[in-house]
Amino acid sequence: MNFYLTYFIIAIGLFGFSALFALFGVYAERKVSAFIQDRLGPTETGKYGSLQTFADILKMLQKELITPAAADKLLFMLAPAIIFIAVYMGFAALPWGPGLVPANLNLGLYYVFAIISIETLGILMAGWGSNNKYSILGAMRSAAQIISYEIPAGFAIISVVMIAQTLNLQQISAQQGILSTETIKFSGFWDVTSTGGFFAWNVFRAPHLLIAFVIYFIASLAESNRAPFDIPEAESELVAGFHTEYTGLRFALVFLAEYSMMFLVSMVGVILFLGAWNTPLPNVGPVHLATWTTGAGWGILWIVMKTLALVAVQMWIRWTLPRFRVDQLMTLCWKVLTPLAFACMLISGIWRLWLM
Amino acid sequence: MNNIIKGITTTLKGLSITFRHLFASHKKRELLPASDNNYFKQLEGTNTIQYPHQKLPIPEVGRYQLDVEMDDCIVCDLCAKVCPVNCIDIESIKATEAIGQTSDGTTKRLYAAKFDIDMAKCMYCGLCTIVCPTECIVMTNQYDKSVFQLSDLTYQFSDMSPEMAAEKRAEFDLQQAERQAAKLAALQKKEEGA
């Protein structure tokens, strides 16, 4: 019985975390966008407007759930749930610290990528179910974009997996710090197994993984429908894309999924490339910074900090770059990122055979 | 290849610009009047004016809404006649005698039973302030005039109660009737004398 109780607690905890993160994320997004555009953003509710998103969610909870008369009611109602649950399930396999992982799966990475692909299905259901040309266009664009960008993202990930030789996210994490059971070499020549710190991170383990990280990061922007890849939502042409018809709590769920997705893809990026829950501080001589700052509590701190930093970069990019046109989007994906990702995978193979 | 390099450098440039703005925003905007030499050169910091808490300084001679000094009004109706959008509505009652003087010495002979200005219609041309012979209708520098009810935008300047207006009307009618009677009597006398 206790066994199941922990499961429930973990599930509720993860849901609470993603909800809280979405609220914080929306607030941060508004503040970042405001500052970039020389505005102030929310200021009235709470100190510096910090309670604004809580007020917004309270407002949203009170709103009426409207289903358009001509909508496909079942698909329309199910879609937000599927979109959110697909993202939320992805959190189950992500490690938070040494020994801290909701579900320690051997196929963790594979599972995460498989389950978040279901989001596309939810988006298509939302677009089709709304029976609205804006929604269906947004959904089609979103599906085309997500499916296309899964390829470079997938190959960037495979190049890491070929170096790490495992799909278990907890093992991939452990390999990038002083807790590693195998030798880690910085750029393939310098043994940093006992030094740890940022030298042991995957991006520095092999130089081409830096490129793989950039490819993954760009593709992850596209997968979470963030600007400059936000043509599915394109407010200027499509009103709000696939979630045009959603009101109240259903809209909140779609939004929650978007922000959870941002956190999820950033966290996967951190786990695969930026040392997961390992400290960025190396052991230098007698100063054992890495040893002092490794542990379950520290792990959570490091991974959350790194992930939030990546989320901040996503926001920064969103408020800088203009939206891609659909043909530019596809060109970038198929003609630039996919060949580069293939090259990275090839180099990974060679690296693994000859340099490790 | 050239394209790729250009794309990367321009992206980095854009990102650096937004990054600078992200951290320049701790500086709040100084509130200067538009006449200030520095007004259009405030390039750093945020641009938001937090309106109810902060207000931009405006010139004293600002022309934002109409105001009527009722004591100076001689109810000549010129402003209502000149108004291009008919937003001024005046109803006058003739007085039985001169009822006072305005501050510039003009004699007042009319009561204003109604002096309404519908600010929702006003187009701020200022014609009424020009034609006013006693300069009682002016534009003030009060610009914040938002209200919750549209009817609140109809400003009522007349200080006469309806009872008072009715009384004055009756007085005038009585005087007219007396005069009429006197006139008739005089005419009768004349006819009799002839």
XYZ file of C-alpha atoms in Angstrom, chain B residues 70-71 112-113 115 156-161 164:
12
model
C -21.131 80.638 -14.555
C -20.989 83.997 -12.718
C -29.404 80.273 -17.587
C -31.985 77.613 -16.812
C -26.124 75.148 -19.528
C -24.061 70.744 -16.103
C -22.898 74.251 -15.317
C -26.199 75.927 -14.555
C -26.666 76.539 -10.840
C -30.412 77.124 -11.052
C -32.818 74.622 -9.575
C -36.164 78.618 -9.288
